[in-house]
Coordinates of C-alpha atoms and ligand atoms in Angstrom, one line a residue:
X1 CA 0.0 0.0 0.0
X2 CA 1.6 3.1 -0.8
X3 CA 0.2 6.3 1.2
X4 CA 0.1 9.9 0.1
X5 CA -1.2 12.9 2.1
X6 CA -3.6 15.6 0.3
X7 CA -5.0 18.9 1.2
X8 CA -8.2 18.7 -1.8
X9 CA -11.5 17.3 0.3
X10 CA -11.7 14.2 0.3
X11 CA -15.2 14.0 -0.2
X12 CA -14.2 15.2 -4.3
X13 CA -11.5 12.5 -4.3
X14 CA -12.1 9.8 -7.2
X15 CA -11.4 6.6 -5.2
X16 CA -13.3 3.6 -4.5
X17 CA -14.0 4.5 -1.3
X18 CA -13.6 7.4 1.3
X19 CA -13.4 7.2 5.1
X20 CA -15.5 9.9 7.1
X21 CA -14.5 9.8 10.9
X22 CA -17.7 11.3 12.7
X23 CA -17.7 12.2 16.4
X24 CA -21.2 11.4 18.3
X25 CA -22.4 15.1 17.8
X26 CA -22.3 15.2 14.3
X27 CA -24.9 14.5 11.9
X28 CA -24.1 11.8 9.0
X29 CA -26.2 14.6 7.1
X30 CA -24.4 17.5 7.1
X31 CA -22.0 15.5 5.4
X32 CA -24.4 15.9 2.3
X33 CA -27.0 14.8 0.2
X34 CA -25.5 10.9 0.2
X35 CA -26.2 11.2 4.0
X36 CA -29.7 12.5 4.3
X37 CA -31.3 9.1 4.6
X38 CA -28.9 7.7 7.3
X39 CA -31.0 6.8 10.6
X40 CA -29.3 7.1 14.3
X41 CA -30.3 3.1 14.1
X42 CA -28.0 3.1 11.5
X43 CA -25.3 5.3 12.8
X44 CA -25.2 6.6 16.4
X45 CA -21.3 7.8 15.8
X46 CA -20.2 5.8 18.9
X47 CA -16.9 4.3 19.2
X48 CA -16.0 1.8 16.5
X49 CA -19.3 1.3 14.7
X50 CA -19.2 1.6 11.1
X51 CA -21.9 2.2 8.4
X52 CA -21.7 1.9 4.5
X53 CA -23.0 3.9 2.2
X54 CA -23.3 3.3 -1.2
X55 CA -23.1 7.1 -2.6
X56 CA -25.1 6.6 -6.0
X57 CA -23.0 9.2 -8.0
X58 CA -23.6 12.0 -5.1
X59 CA -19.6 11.9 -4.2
X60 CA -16.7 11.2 -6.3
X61 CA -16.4 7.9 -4.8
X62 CA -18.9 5.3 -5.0
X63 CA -18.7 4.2 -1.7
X64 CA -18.5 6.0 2.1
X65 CA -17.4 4.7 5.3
X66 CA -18.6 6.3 8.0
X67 CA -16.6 5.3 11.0
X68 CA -17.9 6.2 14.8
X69 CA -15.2 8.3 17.2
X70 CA -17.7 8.6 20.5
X71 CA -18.0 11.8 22.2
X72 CA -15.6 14.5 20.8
X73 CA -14.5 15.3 24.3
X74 CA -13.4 11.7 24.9
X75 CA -11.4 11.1 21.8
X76 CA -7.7 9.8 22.4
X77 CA -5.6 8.9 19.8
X78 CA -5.1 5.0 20.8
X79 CA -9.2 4.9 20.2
X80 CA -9.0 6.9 16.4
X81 CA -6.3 4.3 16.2
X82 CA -8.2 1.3 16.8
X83 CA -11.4 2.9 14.8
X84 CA -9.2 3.6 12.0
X85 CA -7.9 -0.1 11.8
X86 CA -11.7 -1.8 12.2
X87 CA -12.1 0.4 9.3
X88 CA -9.3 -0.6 6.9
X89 CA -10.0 -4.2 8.0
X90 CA -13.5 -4.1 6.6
X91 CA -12.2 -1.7 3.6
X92 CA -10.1 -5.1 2.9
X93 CA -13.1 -6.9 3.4
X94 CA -15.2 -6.0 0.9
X95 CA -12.4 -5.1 -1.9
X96 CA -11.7 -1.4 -1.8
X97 CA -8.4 -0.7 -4.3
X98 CA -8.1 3.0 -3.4
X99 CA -9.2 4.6 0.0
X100 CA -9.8 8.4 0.7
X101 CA -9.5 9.2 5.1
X102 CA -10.6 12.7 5.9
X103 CA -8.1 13.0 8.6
X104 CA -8.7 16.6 9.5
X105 CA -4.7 17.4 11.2
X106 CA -1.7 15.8 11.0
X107 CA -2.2 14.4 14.3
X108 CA -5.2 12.3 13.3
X109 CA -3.2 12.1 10.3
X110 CA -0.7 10.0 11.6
X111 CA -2.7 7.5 13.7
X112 CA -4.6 6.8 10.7
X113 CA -1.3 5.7 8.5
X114 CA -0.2 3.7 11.7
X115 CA -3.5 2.1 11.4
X116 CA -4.2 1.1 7.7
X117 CA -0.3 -0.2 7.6
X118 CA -1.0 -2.3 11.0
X119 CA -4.5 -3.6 9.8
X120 CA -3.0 -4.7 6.7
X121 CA -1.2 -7.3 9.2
X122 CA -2.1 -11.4 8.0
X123 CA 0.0 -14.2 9.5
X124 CA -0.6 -16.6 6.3
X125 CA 2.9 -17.2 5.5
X126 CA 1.8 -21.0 6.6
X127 CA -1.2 -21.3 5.2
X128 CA -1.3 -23.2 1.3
X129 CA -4.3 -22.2 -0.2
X130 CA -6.7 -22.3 -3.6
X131 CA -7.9 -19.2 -2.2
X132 CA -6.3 -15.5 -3.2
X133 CA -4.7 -13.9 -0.4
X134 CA -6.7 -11.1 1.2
X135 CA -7.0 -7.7 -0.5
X136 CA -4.5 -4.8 0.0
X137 CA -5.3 -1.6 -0.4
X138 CA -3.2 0.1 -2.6
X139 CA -3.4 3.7 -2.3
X140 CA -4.6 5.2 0.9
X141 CA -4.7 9.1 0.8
X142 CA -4.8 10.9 3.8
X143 CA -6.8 14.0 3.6
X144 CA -6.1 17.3 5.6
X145 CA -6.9 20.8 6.0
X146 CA -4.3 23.4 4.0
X147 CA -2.4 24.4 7.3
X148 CA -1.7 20.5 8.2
X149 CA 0.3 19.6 4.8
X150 CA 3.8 19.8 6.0
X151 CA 3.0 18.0 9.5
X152 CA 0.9 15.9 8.3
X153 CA 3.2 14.6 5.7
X154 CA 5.9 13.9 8.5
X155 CA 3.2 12.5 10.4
X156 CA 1.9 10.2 7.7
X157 CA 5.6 9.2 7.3
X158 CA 6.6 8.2 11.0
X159 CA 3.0 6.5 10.9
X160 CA 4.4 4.0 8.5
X161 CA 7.2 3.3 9.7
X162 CA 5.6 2.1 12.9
X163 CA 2.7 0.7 11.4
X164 CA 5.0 -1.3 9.0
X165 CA 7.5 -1.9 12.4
X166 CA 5.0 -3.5 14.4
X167 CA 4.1 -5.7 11.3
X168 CA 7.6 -6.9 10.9
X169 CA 7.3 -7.7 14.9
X170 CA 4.5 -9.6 14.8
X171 CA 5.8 -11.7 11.9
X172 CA 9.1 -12.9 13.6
X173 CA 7.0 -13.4 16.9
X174 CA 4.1 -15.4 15.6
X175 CA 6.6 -17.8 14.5
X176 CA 6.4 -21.2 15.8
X177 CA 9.0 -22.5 17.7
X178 CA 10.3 -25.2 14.8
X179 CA 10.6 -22.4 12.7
X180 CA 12.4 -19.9 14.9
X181 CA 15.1 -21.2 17.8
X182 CA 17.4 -18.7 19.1
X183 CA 19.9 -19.4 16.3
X184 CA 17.3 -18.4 13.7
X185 CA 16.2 -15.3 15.9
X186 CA 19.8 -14.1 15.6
X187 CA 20.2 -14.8 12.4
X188 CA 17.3 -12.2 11.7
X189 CA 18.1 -9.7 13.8
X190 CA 21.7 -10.0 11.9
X191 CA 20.0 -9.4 8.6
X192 CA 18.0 -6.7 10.0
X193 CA 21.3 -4.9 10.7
X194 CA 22.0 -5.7 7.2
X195 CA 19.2 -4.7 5.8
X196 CA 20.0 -1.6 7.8
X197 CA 23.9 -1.3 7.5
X198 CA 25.5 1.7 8.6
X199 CA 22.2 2.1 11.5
X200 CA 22.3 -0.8 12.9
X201 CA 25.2 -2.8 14.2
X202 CA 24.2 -6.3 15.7
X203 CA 26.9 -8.8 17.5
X204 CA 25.9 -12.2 18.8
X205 CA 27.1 -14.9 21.4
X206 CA 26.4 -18.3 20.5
X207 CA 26.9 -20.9 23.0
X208 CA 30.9 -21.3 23.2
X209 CA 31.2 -17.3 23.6
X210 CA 28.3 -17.6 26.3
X211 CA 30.5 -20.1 28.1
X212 CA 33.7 -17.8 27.9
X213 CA 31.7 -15.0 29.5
X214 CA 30.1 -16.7 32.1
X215 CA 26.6 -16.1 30.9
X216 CA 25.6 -19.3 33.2
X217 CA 21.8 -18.2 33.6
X218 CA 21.7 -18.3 29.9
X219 CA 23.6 -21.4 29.3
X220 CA 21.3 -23.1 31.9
X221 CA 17.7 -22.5 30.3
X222 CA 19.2 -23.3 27.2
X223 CA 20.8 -26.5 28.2
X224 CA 18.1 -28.7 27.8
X225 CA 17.4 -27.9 24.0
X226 CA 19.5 -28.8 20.8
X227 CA 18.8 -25.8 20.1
X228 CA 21.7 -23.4 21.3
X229 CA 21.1 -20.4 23.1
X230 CA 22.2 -17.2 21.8
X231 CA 22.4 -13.4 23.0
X232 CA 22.0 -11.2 20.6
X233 CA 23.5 -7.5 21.0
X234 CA 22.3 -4.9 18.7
X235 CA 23.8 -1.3 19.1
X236 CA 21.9 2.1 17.1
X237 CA 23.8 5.0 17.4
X238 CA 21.5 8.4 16.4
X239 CA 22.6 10.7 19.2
X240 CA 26.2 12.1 20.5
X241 CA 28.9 10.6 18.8
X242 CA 31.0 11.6 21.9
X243 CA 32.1 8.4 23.3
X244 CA 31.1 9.2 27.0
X245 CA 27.8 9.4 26.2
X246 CA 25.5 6.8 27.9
X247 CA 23.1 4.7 25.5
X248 CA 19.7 4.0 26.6
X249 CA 19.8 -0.1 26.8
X250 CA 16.5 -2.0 25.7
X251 CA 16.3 -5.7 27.2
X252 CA 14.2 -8.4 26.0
X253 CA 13.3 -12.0 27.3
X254 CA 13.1 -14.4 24.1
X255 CA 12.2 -18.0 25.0
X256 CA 10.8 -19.2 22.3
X257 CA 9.2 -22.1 23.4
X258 CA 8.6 -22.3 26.6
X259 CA 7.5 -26.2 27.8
X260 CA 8.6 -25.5 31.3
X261 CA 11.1 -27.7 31.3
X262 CA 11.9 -30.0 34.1
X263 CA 8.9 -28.7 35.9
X264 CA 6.9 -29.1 32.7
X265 CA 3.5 -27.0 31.9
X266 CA -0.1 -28.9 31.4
X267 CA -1.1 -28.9 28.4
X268 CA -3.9 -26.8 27.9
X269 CA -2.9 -24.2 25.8
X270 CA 0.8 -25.2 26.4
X271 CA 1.5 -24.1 22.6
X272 CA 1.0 -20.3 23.2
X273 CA 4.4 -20.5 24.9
X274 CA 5.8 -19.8 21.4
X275 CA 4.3 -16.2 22.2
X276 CA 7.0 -16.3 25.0
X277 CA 9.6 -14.5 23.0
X278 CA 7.9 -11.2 22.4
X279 CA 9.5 -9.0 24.8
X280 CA 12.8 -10.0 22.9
X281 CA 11.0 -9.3 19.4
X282 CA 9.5 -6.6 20.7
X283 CA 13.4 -5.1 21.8
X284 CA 14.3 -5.8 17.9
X285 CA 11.3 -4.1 16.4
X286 CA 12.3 -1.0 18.5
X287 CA 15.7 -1.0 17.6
X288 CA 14.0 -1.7 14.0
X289 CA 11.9 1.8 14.3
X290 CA 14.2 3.6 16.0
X291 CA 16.7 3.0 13.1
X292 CA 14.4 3.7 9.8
X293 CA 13.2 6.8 11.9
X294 CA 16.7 8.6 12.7
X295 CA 15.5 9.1 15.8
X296 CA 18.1 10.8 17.7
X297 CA 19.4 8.7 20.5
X298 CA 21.9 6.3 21.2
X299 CA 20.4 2.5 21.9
X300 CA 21.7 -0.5 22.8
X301 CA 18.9 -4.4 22.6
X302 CA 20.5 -7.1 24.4
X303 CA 18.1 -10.2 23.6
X304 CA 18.6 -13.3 25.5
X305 CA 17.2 -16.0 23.6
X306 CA 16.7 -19.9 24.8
X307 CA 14.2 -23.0 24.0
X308 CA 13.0 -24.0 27.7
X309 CA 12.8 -28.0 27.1
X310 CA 12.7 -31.2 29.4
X311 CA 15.4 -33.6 28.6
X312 CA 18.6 -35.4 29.8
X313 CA 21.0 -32.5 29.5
X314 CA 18.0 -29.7 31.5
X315 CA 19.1 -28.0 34.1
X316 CA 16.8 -28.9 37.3
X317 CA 15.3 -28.1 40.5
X318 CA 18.2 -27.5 43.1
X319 CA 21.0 -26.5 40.3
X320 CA 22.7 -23.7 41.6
X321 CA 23.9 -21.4 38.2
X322 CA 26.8 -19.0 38.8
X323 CA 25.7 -16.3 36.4
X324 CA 27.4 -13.6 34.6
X325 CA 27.6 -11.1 37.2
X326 CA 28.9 -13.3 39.8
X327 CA 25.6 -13.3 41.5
X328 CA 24.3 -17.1 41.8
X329 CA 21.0 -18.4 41.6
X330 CA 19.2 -21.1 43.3
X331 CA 16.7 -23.3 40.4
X332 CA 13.7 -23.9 42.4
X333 CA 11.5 -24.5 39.4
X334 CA 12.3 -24.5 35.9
X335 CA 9.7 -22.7 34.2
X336 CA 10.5 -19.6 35.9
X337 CA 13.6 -19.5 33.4
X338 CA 13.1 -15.7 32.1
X339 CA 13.7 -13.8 35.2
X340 CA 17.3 -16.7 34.8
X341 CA 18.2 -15.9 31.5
X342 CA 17.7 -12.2 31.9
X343 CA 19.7 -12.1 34.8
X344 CA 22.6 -12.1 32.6
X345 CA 21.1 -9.6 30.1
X346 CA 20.8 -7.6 32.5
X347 CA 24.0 -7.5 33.6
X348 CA 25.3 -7.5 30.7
X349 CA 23.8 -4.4 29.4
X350 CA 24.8 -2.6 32.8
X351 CA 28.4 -3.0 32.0
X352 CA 27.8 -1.4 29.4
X353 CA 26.9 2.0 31.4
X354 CA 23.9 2.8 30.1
X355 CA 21.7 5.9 30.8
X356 CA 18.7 3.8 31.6
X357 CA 17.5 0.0 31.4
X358 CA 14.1 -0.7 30.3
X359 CA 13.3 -4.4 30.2
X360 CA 10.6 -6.4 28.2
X361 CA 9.1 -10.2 29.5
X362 CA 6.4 -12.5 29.4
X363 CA 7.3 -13.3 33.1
X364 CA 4.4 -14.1 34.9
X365 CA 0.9 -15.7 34.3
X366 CA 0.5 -13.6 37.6
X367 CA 0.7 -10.5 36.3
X368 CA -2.2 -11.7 33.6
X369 CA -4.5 -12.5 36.7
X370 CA -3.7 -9.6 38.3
X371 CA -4.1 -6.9 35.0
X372 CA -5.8 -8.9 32.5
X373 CA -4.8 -9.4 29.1
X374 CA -4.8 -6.0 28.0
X375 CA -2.3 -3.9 30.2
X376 CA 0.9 -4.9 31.1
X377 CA 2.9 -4.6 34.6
X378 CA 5.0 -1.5 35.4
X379 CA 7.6 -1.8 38.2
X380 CA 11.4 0.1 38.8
X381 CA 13.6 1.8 40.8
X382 CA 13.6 5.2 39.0
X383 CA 10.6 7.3 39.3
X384 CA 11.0 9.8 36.6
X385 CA 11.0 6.9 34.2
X386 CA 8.1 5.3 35.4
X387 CA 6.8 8.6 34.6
X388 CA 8.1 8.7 31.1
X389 CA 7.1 4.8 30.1
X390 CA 3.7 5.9 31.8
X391 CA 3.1 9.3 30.0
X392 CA 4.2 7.5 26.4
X393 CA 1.6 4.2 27.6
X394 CA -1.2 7.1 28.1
X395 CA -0.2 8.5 24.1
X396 CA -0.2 5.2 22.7
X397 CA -2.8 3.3 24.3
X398 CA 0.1 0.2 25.3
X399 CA -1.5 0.2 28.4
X400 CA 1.0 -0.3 31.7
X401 CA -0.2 -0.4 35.6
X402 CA 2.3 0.2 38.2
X403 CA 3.0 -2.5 40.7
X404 CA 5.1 -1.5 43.8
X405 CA 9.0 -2.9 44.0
X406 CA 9.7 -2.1 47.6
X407 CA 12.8 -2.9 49.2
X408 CA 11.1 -5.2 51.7
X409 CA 10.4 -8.1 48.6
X410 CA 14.3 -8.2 48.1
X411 CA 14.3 -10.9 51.3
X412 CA 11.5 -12.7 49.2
X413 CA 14.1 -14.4 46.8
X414 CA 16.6 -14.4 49.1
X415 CA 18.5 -17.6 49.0
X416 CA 20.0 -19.9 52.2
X417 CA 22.5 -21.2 49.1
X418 CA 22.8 -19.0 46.7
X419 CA 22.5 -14.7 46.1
X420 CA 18.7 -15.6 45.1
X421 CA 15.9 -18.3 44.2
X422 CA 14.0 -18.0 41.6
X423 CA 10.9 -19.1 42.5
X424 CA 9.0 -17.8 45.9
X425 CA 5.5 -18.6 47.2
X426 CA 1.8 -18.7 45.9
X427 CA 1.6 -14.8 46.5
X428 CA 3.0 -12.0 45.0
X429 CA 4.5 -13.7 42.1
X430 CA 5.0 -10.7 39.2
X431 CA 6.3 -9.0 42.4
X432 CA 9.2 -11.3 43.1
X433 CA 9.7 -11.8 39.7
X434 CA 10.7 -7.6 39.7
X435 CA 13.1 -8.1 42.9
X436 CA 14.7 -11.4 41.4
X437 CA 15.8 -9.3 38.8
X438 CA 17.1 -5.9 40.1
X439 CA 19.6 -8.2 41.8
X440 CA 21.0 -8.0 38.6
X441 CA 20.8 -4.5 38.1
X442 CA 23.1 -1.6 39.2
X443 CA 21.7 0.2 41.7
X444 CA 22.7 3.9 40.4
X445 CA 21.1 2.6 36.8
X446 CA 17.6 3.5 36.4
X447 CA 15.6 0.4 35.2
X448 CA 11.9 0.0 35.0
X449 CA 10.7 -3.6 34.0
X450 CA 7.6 -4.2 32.2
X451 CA 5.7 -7.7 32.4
X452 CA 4.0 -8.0 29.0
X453 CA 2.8 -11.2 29.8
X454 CA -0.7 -9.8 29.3
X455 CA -0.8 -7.9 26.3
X456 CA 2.1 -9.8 24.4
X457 CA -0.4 -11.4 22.2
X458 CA -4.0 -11.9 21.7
X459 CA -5.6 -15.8 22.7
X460 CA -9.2 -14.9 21.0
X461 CA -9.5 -12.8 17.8
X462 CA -10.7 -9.0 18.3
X463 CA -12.5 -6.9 15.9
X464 CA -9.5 -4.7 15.9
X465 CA -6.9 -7.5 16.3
X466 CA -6.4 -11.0 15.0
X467 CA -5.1 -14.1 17.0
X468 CA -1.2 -13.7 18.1
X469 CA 1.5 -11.2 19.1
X470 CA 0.7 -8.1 19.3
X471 CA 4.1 -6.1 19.5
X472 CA 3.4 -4.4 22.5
X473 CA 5.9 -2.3 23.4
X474 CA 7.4 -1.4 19.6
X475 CA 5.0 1.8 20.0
X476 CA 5.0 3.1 23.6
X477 CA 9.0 2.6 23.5
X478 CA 9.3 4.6 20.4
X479 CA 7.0 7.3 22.0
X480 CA 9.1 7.1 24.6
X481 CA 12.2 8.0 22.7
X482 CA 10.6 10.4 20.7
X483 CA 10.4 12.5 23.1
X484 CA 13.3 12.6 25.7
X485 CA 13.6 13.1 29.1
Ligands
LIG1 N1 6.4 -17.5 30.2 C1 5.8 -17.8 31.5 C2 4.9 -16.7 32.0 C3 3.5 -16.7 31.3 C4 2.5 -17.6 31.7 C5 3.3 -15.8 30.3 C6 1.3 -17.5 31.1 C7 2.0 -15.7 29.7 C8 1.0 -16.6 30.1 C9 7.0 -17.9 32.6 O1 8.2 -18.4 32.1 C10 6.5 -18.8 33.6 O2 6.3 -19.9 33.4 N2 6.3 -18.2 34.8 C11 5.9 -19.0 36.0 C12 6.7 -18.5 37.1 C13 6.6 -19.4 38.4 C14 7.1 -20.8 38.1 C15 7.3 -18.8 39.5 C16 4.4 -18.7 36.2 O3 4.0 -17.6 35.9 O4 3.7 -19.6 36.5
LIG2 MN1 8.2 -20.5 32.2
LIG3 ZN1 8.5 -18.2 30.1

């Protein structure tokens, strides 16, 4: 789909279809004559609801979407977002070519492009069929008033790059584990720097240079697959070239497949552990954005990436794991392997003195019964970046909750044989999963982790999304950045 922004009206644009985005208070009618028949049955203008309208030579195009916003006064960006991508999902649905939106600004302007690139999303790389693939749009013009050109265009730009972002995301995470294995995950993120060659610089440790440097949590969760574990290191460098200055590190759990191990999972819906690398895709997809986009700061993604299986060579219940920090860690169940394997990203990425550490993990069905599947948990030992992940989670709609990290849940994982355990009680279990891991972290390094567990991906198909990963994170981080401290 190629996308254009406009100043003409839409309305007296000749394409096959054009996209009105109506608030509550407004009348389908005074959009003209096309409109006068429209009942409030019909269209209300609440929050996602869309209406058809076949235009019978009154507009240029021969076919209207109206698409509902709600009240005017309750209008966020995250819901035009998620009304603009119902509406380019049934735009697909019934065959449009060329789509007209009447954006209004550049700020609505932008959403929209995020949203007809991200609802253009299918995972059917898998799928061998008679059947022709479903429609793309192939032109989508975005419509503004004169004053909005210039931002707009920028807007429509950055838009697309996300958009198209979270799409790549979602296509290396909703791949099953016997397609992707850390090997093959570093093998992409490798031609992503590639692709991206003089942006983008990616290094990674396969197993022998994990064993040189001591990266025992890794080695351990990764011991009881053939299929090596990896750490992949990607470095973007868009701000001072001075060499003292700090990068912003980005750290990302990628199991992907999580069985349990040892301490193996039932089975019910065992095979959305494949999901369980998403904070580590979501870490490449950032680094991704933040590349095509210039943006100007200096990054550094450290992925840790490991299959969690049950077998003769799996590290068990009791193992003690001397980890890359020096720190050791007592295995007291096997499936809680991604606070074990970050351990060492973590310590890895605060040797290398960064500014701040913001961490992405599926690491606790807790944290799903405690926020559901739609917000993800917020815990750190910096305030002012809570506040920044929370203000860009409030402008993109990745929703995040804070949880407290008090010093007091430190003596939760202590250990009586090693620094910590890694597995505590029935209660307060996204809680200890945070204090397992800021024993790995520096304590003058801000760090903020964020249990995705929730929102990583989507179990049953939404109107606005379709089963699998979702790429949370890609956009709040790359708010985030956007706009400094
Ligand atoms: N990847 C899981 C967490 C998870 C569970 C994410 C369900 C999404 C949905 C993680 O590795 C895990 O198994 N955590 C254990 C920790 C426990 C053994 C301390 C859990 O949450 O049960
Ligand atoms: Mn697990
Ligand atoms: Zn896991």
């Amino acid at each position: 789909m190629r996308i254009q922004t406009k100043t003409t009206p839409a309305a007296i644009q000749p394409a096959a279809a054009v996209v009105f985005f109506l608030h509550a208070e407004q009348k389908p009618s005074a959009l003209g004559a096309a409109f006068r028949d429209i009942n409030a049955e019909e269209f209300s203008g609440k929050l996602g609801q869309i209406c058809v309208v076949h235009t019978q030579g009154k507009l240029a195009a021969p076919r209207a979407l109206l698409v509902g916003l709600g009240q005017r006064k309750e209008l966020t960006m995250p819901k035009l977002r998620r009304a603009a991508v119902m509406a380019t999902r049934r735009l697909r649905e019934i065959g449009v070519g060329r789509v007209a939106f009447d954006a209004g600004d550049a700020g609505r302007a932008g959403v929209i492009a995020e949203a007809a690139v991200a609802a253009h999303y299918d995972f059917d790389a898998f799928k061998p069929s008679k059947a022709p693939p479903k429609t793309k749009l192939s032109l989508a013009t975005i419509h503004v008033s004169p004053g909005e050109v210039r931002a707009a265009t920028t807007a429509v730009q950055r838009g697309g790059v996300i958009g198209e972002t979270v799409n790549w995301t979602k296509s290396v995470a909703n791949l099953p584990g016997n397609v992707i294995y850390p090997a093959e995950l570093a093998r992409r993120a490798v031609a992503l720097a590639r692709e991206l060659r003089g942006r983008l610089r990616c290094r990674v440790l396969d197993k022998r240079a994990l064993e040189r440097g001591g990266f025992g949590g890794i080695l351990a969760v990764g011991s009881g697959s053939i299929r090596e574990p990896r750490l992949i290191v990607l470095e973007y460098r868009g701000g001072s070239r001075s060499p003292k200055a700090k990068p912003f590190a980005l750290v990302g759990k990628a199991i992907t497949f999580d069985s349990g191990g040892i301490c193996i999972k039932p089975g019910d819906k065992m095979d959305e552990m494949k999901w369980d690398k998403c904070g580590g895709c979501a870490v490449l997809g950032i680094m991704r954005a933040a590349a095509l986009l210039r943006l100007p700061v200096n990054l550094i993604g450290v992925v840790a990436a490991a299959e969690n299986m049950p077998s003769a060579t799996s590290y068990r219940p009791g193992d003690i794991v001397t980890t890359r920090s020096g720190n050791t860690i007592e295995v007291i169940n096997t499936d809680a392997e991604g606070r074990v394997i970050l351990s060492d990203a973590l310590a890895y990425a605060c040797e290398q003195k960064p500014e701040a550490i913001v961490d992405f993990a599926t690491l606790t069905g807790a944290c799903v019964v405690a926020l559901g599947h739609n917000i993800g948990g917020l815990m750190g030992n910096d305030a002012a970046l809570r506040k920044r992940i929370q203000r860009a989670s409030e402008a993109t709609g990745e929703r995040v909750w804070e949880l407290p990290l008090e010093d007091e849940f430190r003596d939760m994982v202590k250990s009586d044989v090693a620094t910590v355990k890694n597995s505590t009680g029935r209660f307060a279990g996204t809680l200890s999963g945070a204090a397992f891991l800021q024993a790995f972290v520096d304590k003058d390094v801000p760090w903020a982790h964020l249990d995705i567990a929730g929102p990583a991906w989507v179990s049953d198909a939404k109107p606005h999304h379709e089963r699998g990963a979702t790429a949370f994170g890609v956009r709040l981080m790359i708010e985030l950045l956007s706009r400094g401290a």
